[in-house]
PDB file of C-alpha atoms in Angstrom:
ATOM      1  CA  MET I  12     -28.183 -13.797  35.991  1.00  0.00           C
ATOM      2  CA  LYS I  13     -24.500 -13.755  36.982  1.00  0.00           C
ATOM      3  CA  PHE I  14     -24.662 -17.547  37.391  1.00  0.00           C
ATOM      4  CA  VAL I  15     -26.114 -17.957  33.857  1.00  0.00           C
ATOM      5  CA  SER I  16     -23.467 -15.622  32.415  1.00  0.00           C
ATOM      6  CA  ALA I  17     -20.686 -17.516  34.181  1.00  0.00           C
ATOM      7  CA  LEU I  18     -22.089 -20.829  32.955  1.00  0.00           C
ATOM      8  CA  PHE I  19     -22.306 -19.476  29.406  1.00  0.00           C
ATOM      9  CA  LEU I  20     -18.739 -18.171  29.607  1.00  0.00           C
ATOM     10  CA  HIS I  21     -17.497 -21.546  30.897  1.00  0.00           C
ATOM     11  CA  ALA I  22     -19.297 -23.396  28.076  1.00  0.00           C
ATOM     12  CA  LEU I  23     -17.821 -20.978  25.550  1.00  0.00           C
ATOM     13  CA  LEU I  24     -14.293 -21.521  26.885  1.00  0.00           C
ATOM     14  CA  VAL I  25     -14.668 -25.310  26.847  1.00  0.00           C
ATOM     15  CA  SER I  26     -16.026 -25.354  23.286  1.00  0.00           C
ATOM     16  CA  THR I  27     -13.289 -22.965  22.114  1.00  0.00           C
ATOM     17  CA  THR I  28     -10.652 -25.234  23.676  1.00  0.00           C
ATOM     18  CA  PHE I  29     -12.039 -28.214  21.782  1.00  0.00           C
ATOM     19  CA  LEU I  30     -12.164 -26.237  18.552  1.00  0.00           C
ATOM     20  CA  LEU I  31      -8.577 -25.086  18.964  1.00  0.00           C
ATOM     21  CA  ALA I  32      -7.469 -28.627  19.791  1.00  0.00           C
ATOM     22  CA  GLY I  33      -9.011 -29.712  16.492  1.00  0.00           C
ATOM     23  CA  CYS I  34      -6.966 -27.070  14.649  1.00  0.00           C
ATOM     24  CA  GLU I  35      -3.619 -28.487  15.733  1.00  0.00           C
ATOM     25  CA  PRO I  36      -1.861 -30.222  12.839  1.00  0.00           C
ATOM     26  CA  ALA I  37      -2.022 -33.984  13.085  1.00  0.00           C
ATOM     27  CA  LYS I  38       1.287 -35.727  13.708  1.00  0.00           C
ATOM     28  CA  PRO I  39       2.345 -37.373  10.446  1.00  0.00           C
ATOM     29  CA  THR I  40       2.276 -41.133  10.281  1.00  0.00           C
ATOM     30  CA  PHE I  41       5.135 -42.958   8.622  1.00  0.00           C
ATOM     31  CA  ASN I  42       5.729 -46.423   7.190  1.00  0.00           C
ATOM     32  CA  ALA I  43       9.166 -46.428   8.833  1.00  0.00           C
ATOM     33  CA  VAL I  44       9.760 -46.259  12.576  1.00  0.00           C
ATOM     34  CA  ASP I  45       9.387 -42.669  13.775  1.00  0.00           C
ATOM     35  CA  ILE I  46      12.338 -41.978  16.089  1.00  0.00           C
ATOM     36  CA  THR I  47      11.891 -38.202  16.190  1.00  0.00           C
ATOM     37  CA  GLY I  48      13.375 -36.795  19.393  1.00  0.00           C
ATOM     38  CA  ILE I  49      15.117 -39.977  20.508  1.00  0.00           C
ATOM     39  CA  ALA I  50      18.444 -38.926  21.957  1.00  0.00           C
ATOM     40  CA  GLY I  51      21.732 -40.762  21.673  1.00  0.00           C
ATOM     41  CA  TYR I  52      22.007 -41.180  17.907  1.00  0.00           C
ATOM     42  CA  GLY I  53      24.776 -39.467  16.012  1.00  0.00           C
ATOM     43  CA  ASP I  54      23.962 -36.246  14.276  1.00  0.00           C
ATOM     44  CA  ASP I  55      27.230 -35.603  12.476  1.00  0.00           C
ATOM     45  CA  PHE I  56      30.245 -37.310  10.936  1.00  0.00           C
ATOM     46  CA  ARG I  57      33.572 -36.416   9.373  1.00  0.00           C
ATOM     47  CA  LEU I  58      34.214 -38.694   6.418  1.00  0.00           C
ATOM     48  CA  THR I  59      35.377 -38.420   2.797  1.00  0.00           C
ATOM     49  CA  ASP I  60      33.152 -39.005  -0.198  1.00  0.00           C
ATOM     50  CA  HIS I  61      34.118 -41.154  -3.173  1.00  0.00           C
ATOM     51  CA  THR I  62      35.310 -38.070  -5.080  1.00  0.00           C
ATOM     52  CA  GLY I  63      37.818 -37.251  -2.319  1.00  0.00           C
ATOM     53  CA  LYS I  64      35.820 -34.375  -0.795  1.00  0.00           C
ATOM     54  CA  PRO I  65      35.629 -34.160   3.037  1.00  0.00           C
ATOM     55  CA  ARG I  66      31.992 -34.296   4.187  1.00  0.00           C
ATOM     56  CA  THR I  67      29.881 -33.555   7.267  1.00  0.00           C
ATOM     57  CA  MET I  68      26.111 -33.454   7.771  1.00  0.00           C
ATOM     58  CA  ALA I  69      26.195 -29.675   7.319  1.00  0.00           C
ATOM     59  CA  ASP I  70      26.972 -30.192   3.618  1.00  0.00           C
ATOM     60  CA  PHE I  71      23.474 -31.577   3.108  1.00  0.00           C
ATOM     61  CA  ARG I  72      21.416 -29.081   5.147  1.00  0.00           C
ATOM     62  CA  GLY I  73      18.193 -28.275   3.310  1.00  0.00           C
ATOM     63  CA  LYS I  74      17.852 -31.844   2.013  1.00  0.00           C
ATOM     64  CA  ALA I  75      16.456 -34.984   3.551  1.00  0.00           C
ATOM     65  CA  VAL I  76      19.364 -37.391   4.117  1.00  0.00           C
ATOM     66  CA  ALA I  77      19.157 -41.193   4.079  1.00  0.00           C
ATOM     67  CA  ILE I  78      22.208 -42.922   5.572  1.00  0.00           C
ATOM     68  CA  PHE I  79      22.893 -46.595   5.053  1.00  0.00           C
ATOM     69  CA  PHE I  80      25.949 -48.449   6.379  1.00  0.00           C
ATOM     70  CA  GLY I  81      27.203 -51.345   4.281  1.00  0.00           C
ATOM     71  CA  PHE I  82      29.974 -52.701   2.080  1.00  0.00           C
ATOM     72  CA  THR I  83      30.419 -53.116  -1.662  1.00  0.00           C
ATOM     73  CA  GLN I  84      30.918 -56.894  -1.595  1.00  0.00           C
ATOM     74  CA  CYS I  85      27.636 -57.440   0.242  1.00  0.00           C
ATOM     75  CA  PRO I  86      25.683 -60.092  -1.671  1.00  0.00           C
ATOM     76  CA  ASP I  87      22.109 -59.060  -0.821  1.00  0.00           C
ATOM     77  CA  VAL I  88      21.151 -56.469   1.817  1.00  0.00           C
ATOM     78  CA  CYS I  89      23.278 -53.575   0.524  1.00  0.00           C
ATOM     79  CA  PRO I  90      22.429 -53.785  -3.191  1.00  0.00           C
ATOM     80  CA  THR I  91      18.756 -54.409  -2.355  1.00  0.00           C
ATOM     81  CA  THR I  92      18.615 -51.335  -0.109  1.00  0.00           C
ATOM     82  CA  LEU I  93      20.351 -49.129  -2.673  1.00  0.00           C
ATOM     83  CA  SER I  94      18.038 -50.457  -5.411  1.00  0.00           C
ATOM     84  CA  GLU I  95      14.965 -49.626  -3.284  1.00  0.00           C
ATOM     85  CA  MET I  96      16.355 -46.121  -2.702  1.00  0.00           C
ATOM     86  CA  LYS I  97      16.903 -45.738  -6.454  1.00  0.00           C
ATOM     87  CA  GLN I  98      13.288 -46.700  -7.135  1.00  0.00           C
ATOM     88  CA  ALA I  99      12.085 -44.399  -4.346  1.00  0.00           C
ATOM     89  CA  MET I 100      13.941 -41.500  -5.994  1.00  0.00           C
ATOM     90  CA  GLN I 101      12.067 -42.211  -9.225  1.00  0.00           C
ATOM     91  CA  LEU I 102       8.740 -42.279  -7.359  1.00  0.00           C
ATOM     92  CA  ILE I 103       9.498 -39.009  -5.575  1.00  0.00           C
ATOM     93  CA  GLY I 104       9.897 -37.417  -8.985  1.00  0.00           C
ATOM     94  CA  LYS I 105      10.743 -33.723  -9.322  1.00  0.00           C
ATOM     95  CA  ASP I 106      11.542 -33.390  -5.603  1.00  0.00           C
ATOM     96  CA  SER I 107      14.098 -36.229  -5.669  1.00  0.00           C
ATOM     97  CA  ASP I 108      16.908 -33.649  -5.770  1.00  0.00           C
ATOM     98  CA  LYS I 109      15.856 -32.788  -2.189  1.00  0.00           C
ATOM     99  CA  LEU I 110      16.988 -36.232  -0.979  1.00  0.00           C
ATOM    100  CA  GLN I 111      20.634 -37.185  -0.502  1.00  0.00           C
ATOM    101  CA  VAL I 112      21.444 -40.893  -0.145  1.00  0.00           C
ATOM    102  CA  LEU I 113      24.711 -41.656   1.653  1.00  0.00           C
ATOM    103  CA  PHE I 114      26.330 -45.095   1.697  1.00  0.00           C
ATOM    104  CA  ILE I 115      28.909 -45.326   4.500  1.00  0.00           C
ATOM    105  CA  THR I 116      31.273 -48.261   4.144  1.00  0.00           C
ATOM    106  CA  ILE I 117      31.991 -50.439   7.144  1.00  0.00           C
ATOM    107  CA  ASP I 118      34.760 -52.188   5.165  1.00  0.00           C
ATOM    108  CA  PRO I 119      37.440 -49.537   4.636  1.00  0.00           C
ATOM    109  CA  LYS I 120      40.115 -52.189   4.001  1.00  0.00           C
ATOM    110  CA  ARG I 121      38.523 -53.233   0.705  1.00  0.00           C
ATOM    111  CA  ASP I 122      36.186 -50.349  -0.150  1.00  0.00           C
ATOM    112  CA  THR I 123      38.647 -47.953  -1.731  1.00  0.00           C
ATOM    113  CA  PRO I 124      37.521 -44.571  -3.104  1.00  0.00           C
ATOM    114  CA  THR I 125      37.830 -45.989  -6.621  1.00  0.00           C
ATOM    115  CA  LEU I 126      35.628 -48.957  -5.815  1.00  0.00           C
ATOM    116  CA  LEU I 127      33.061 -46.769  -4.046  1.00  0.00           C
ATOM    117  CA  SER I 128      33.030 -44.353  -7.008  1.00  0.00           C
ATOM    118  CA  GLN I 129      32.125 -47.242  -9.318  1.00  0.00           C
ATOM    119  CA  TYR I 130      29.664 -49.021  -7.028  1.00  0.00           C
ATOM    120  CA  VAL I 131      27.563 -46.354  -5.311  1.00  0.00           C
ATOM    121  CA  PRO I 132      26.706 -44.073  -8.288  1.00  0.00           C
ATOM    122  CA  SER I 133      25.828 -47.142 -10.372  1.00  0.00           C
ATOM    123  CA  PHE I 134      22.520 -47.153  -8.477  1.00  0.00           C
ATOM    124  CA  ASN I 135      21.951 -43.406  -8.918  1.00  0.00           C
ATOM    125  CA  PRO I 136      24.496 -40.756  -9.950  1.00  0.00           C
ATOM    126  CA  SER I 137      23.525 -38.540  -6.977  1.00  0.00           C
ATOM    127  CA  PHE I 138      24.282 -41.225  -4.367  1.00  0.00           C
ATOM    128  CA  LEU I 139      27.519 -40.701  -2.442  1.00  0.00           C
ATOM    129  CA  GLY I 140      29.819 -43.309  -0.957  1.00  0.00           C
ATOM    130  CA  LEU I 141      31.577 -42.207   2.238  1.00  0.00           C
ATOM    131  CA  TYR I 142      34.642 -43.734   3.854  1.00  0.00           C
ATOM    132  CA  GLY I 143      37.153 -43.214   6.625  1.00  0.00           C
ATOM    133  CA  ASP I 144      39.989 -45.188   8.122  1.00  0.00           C
ATOM    134  CA  ALA I 145      39.280 -47.982  10.613  1.00  0.00           C
ATOM    135  CA  ALA I 146      39.146 -45.567  13.576  1.00  0.00           C
ATOM    136  CA  ALA I 147      36.834 -43.087  11.825  1.00  0.00           C
ATOM    137  CA  THR I 148      34.594 -45.950  10.682  1.00  0.00           C
ATOM    138  CA  ALA I 149      34.354 -47.346  14.207  1.00  0.00           C
ATOM    139  CA  LYS I 150      33.557 -43.883  15.609  1.00  0.00           C
ATOM    140  CA  VAL I 151      30.779 -43.059  13.140  1.00  0.00           C
ATOM    141  CA  ALA I 152      29.262 -46.525  13.518  1.00  0.00           C
ATOM    142  CA  LYS I 153      29.243 -46.157  17.306  1.00  0.00           C
ATOM    143  CA  ASP I 154      27.803 -42.632  17.100  1.00  0.00           C
ATOM    144  CA  PHE I 155      24.977 -43.810  14.825  1.00  0.00           C
ATOM    145  CA  LYS I 156      24.387 -47.047  16.796  1.00  0.00           C
ATOM    146  CA  ILE I 157      25.451 -49.311  13.930  1.00  0.00           C
ATOM    147  CA  ILE I 158      26.821 -52.747  14.759  1.00  0.00           C
ATOM    148  CA  TYR I 159      29.242 -54.468  12.405  1.00  0.00           C
ATOM    149  CA  ARG I 160      31.876 -57.167  12.526  1.00  0.00           C
ATOM    150  CA  GLU I 161      34.164 -59.015  10.173  1.00  0.00           C
ATOM    151  CA  VAL I 162      33.268 -62.652   9.487  1.00  0.00           C
ATOM    152  CA  PRO I 163      36.305 -64.742   8.422  1.00  0.00           C
ATOM    153  CA  GLY I 164      36.223 -66.456   5.028  1.00  0.00           C
ATOM    154  CA  LYS I 165      38.292 -69.258   3.478  1.00  0.00           C
ATOM    155  CA  THR I 166      41.073 -66.789   2.690  1.00  0.00           C
ATOM    156  CA  PRO I 167      42.116 -63.542   4.420  1.00  0.00           C
ATOM    157  CA  ASP I 168      40.539 -61.441   1.645  1.00  0.00           C
ATOM    158  CA  SER I 169      37.313 -63.422   1.332  1.00  0.00           C
ATOM    159  CA  TYR I 170      35.808 -62.310   4.632  1.00  0.00           C
ATOM    160  CA  SER I 171      32.290 -60.964   4.841  1.00  0.00           C
ATOM    161  CA  MET I 172      30.723 -58.355   7.101  1.00  0.00           C
ATOM    162  CA  ASP I 173      27.751 -58.690   9.441  1.00  0.00           C
ATOM    163  CA  HIS I 174      26.107 -55.333   9.991  1.00  0.00           C
ATOM    164  CA  SER I 175      22.950 -53.475  10.994  1.00  0.00           C
ATOM    165  CA  ALA I 176      20.648 -53.295   8.001  1.00  0.00           C
ATOM    166  CA  GLY I 177      18.470 -50.258   8.613  1.00  0.00           C
ATOM    167  CA  THR I 178      18.520 -46.803   7.042  1.00  0.00           C
ATOM    168  CA  LEU I 179      18.529 -43.624   9.125  1.00  0.00           C
ATOM    169  CA  VAL I 180      16.653 -40.654   7.658  1.00  0.00           C
ATOM    170  CA  PHE I 181      17.166 -37.016   8.613  1.00  0.00           C
ATOM    171  CA  ASP I 182      14.796 -34.199   7.678  1.00  0.00           C
ATOM    172  CA  PRO I 183      15.964 -31.077   5.778  1.00  0.00           C
ATOM    173  CA  GLN I 184      16.686 -29.316   9.106  1.00  0.00           C
ATOM    174  CA  GLY I 185      19.184 -32.052  10.012  1.00  0.00           C
ATOM    175  CA  ARG I 186      17.024 -33.766  12.643  1.00  0.00           C
ATOM    176  CA  LEU I 187      16.972 -37.547  12.852  1.00  0.00           C
ATOM    177  CA  ARG I 188      13.404 -38.631  12.119  1.00  0.00           C
ATOM    178  CA  LEU I 189      13.093 -42.191  10.822  1.00  0.00           C
ATOM    179  CA  PHE I 190      14.577 -45.655  11.029  1.00  0.00           C
ATOM    180  CA  MET I 191      13.726 -47.660   7.898  1.00  0.00           C
ATOM    181  CA  ASN I 192      13.951 -51.377   8.444  1.00  0.00           C
ATOM    182  CA  TYR I 193      15.492 -53.508   5.732  1.00  0.00           C
ATOM    183  CA  GLY I 194      12.823 -54.638   3.308  1.00  0.00           C
ATOM    184  CA  LEU I 195      10.745 -51.459   3.305  1.00  0.00           C
ATOM    185  CA  THR I 196       9.488 -51.104  -0.256  1.00  0.00           C
ATOM    186  CA  ALA I 197      10.274 -48.207  -2.567  1.00  0.00           C
ATOM    187  CA  ASP I 198       6.702 -46.886  -2.563  1.00  0.00           C
ATOM    188  CA  LYS I 199       6.672 -46.720   1.235  1.00  0.00           C
ATOM    189  CA  ILE I 200      10.107 -45.105   1.330  1.00  0.00           C
ATOM    190  CA  ALA I 201       9.002 -42.511  -1.214  1.00  0.00           C
ATOM    191  CA  ALA I 202       5.822 -41.748   0.728  1.00  0.00           C
ATOM    192  CA  ASP I 203       7.807 -41.170   3.939  1.00  0.00           C
ATOM    193  CA  ILE I 204      10.363 -38.938   2.238  1.00  0.00           C
ATOM    194  CA  LYS I 205       7.580 -36.871   0.653  1.00  0.00           C
ATOM    195  CA  ARG I 206       6.084 -36.357   4.121  1.00  0.00           C
ATOM    196  CA  LEU I 207       9.432 -35.133   5.441  1.00  0.00           C
ATOM    197  CA  LEU I 208       9.890 -32.740   2.523  1.00  0.00           C
TER     198      LEU I 208
END
């Protein structure tokens, strides 16, 4: 009888364990690359926005934050990425105010606050352009694992910039969660942001 009771108790424990395992929330799947918990990426910066206000990540706590590094004279990747983010904001709808898009210039020589204030909000009035001097730009790029370099042009002012083309996305608690490769469509971006919110 004791053997039967022990066997019953064991079966009950095993079945309860399986039932509890089934109750655990499933890990969300994303269209972007899930980099949750990967160490070594930057989690803060000290830059100035295009209105002249000093900014850090703490200013955006409570919102998802999408950070893209680029430059205003970029012919394709930068305007395409900002356009996709604009469309994603429209698809997110009423919760779009819970997403902050930040465009960090890697070309501080040409991307003045005035130019950033005309360029970045032209995609969406809530988007912010951030800048720093050459040293601050190099530091934040290194911290966030962004590669960039100046490519000489025909004249000293006609240079271009090669740079990493992905977008880093932080959740409302300020944790780095996603790396969005260039070319991810607005509907997929919107779906991922909704999952984070």
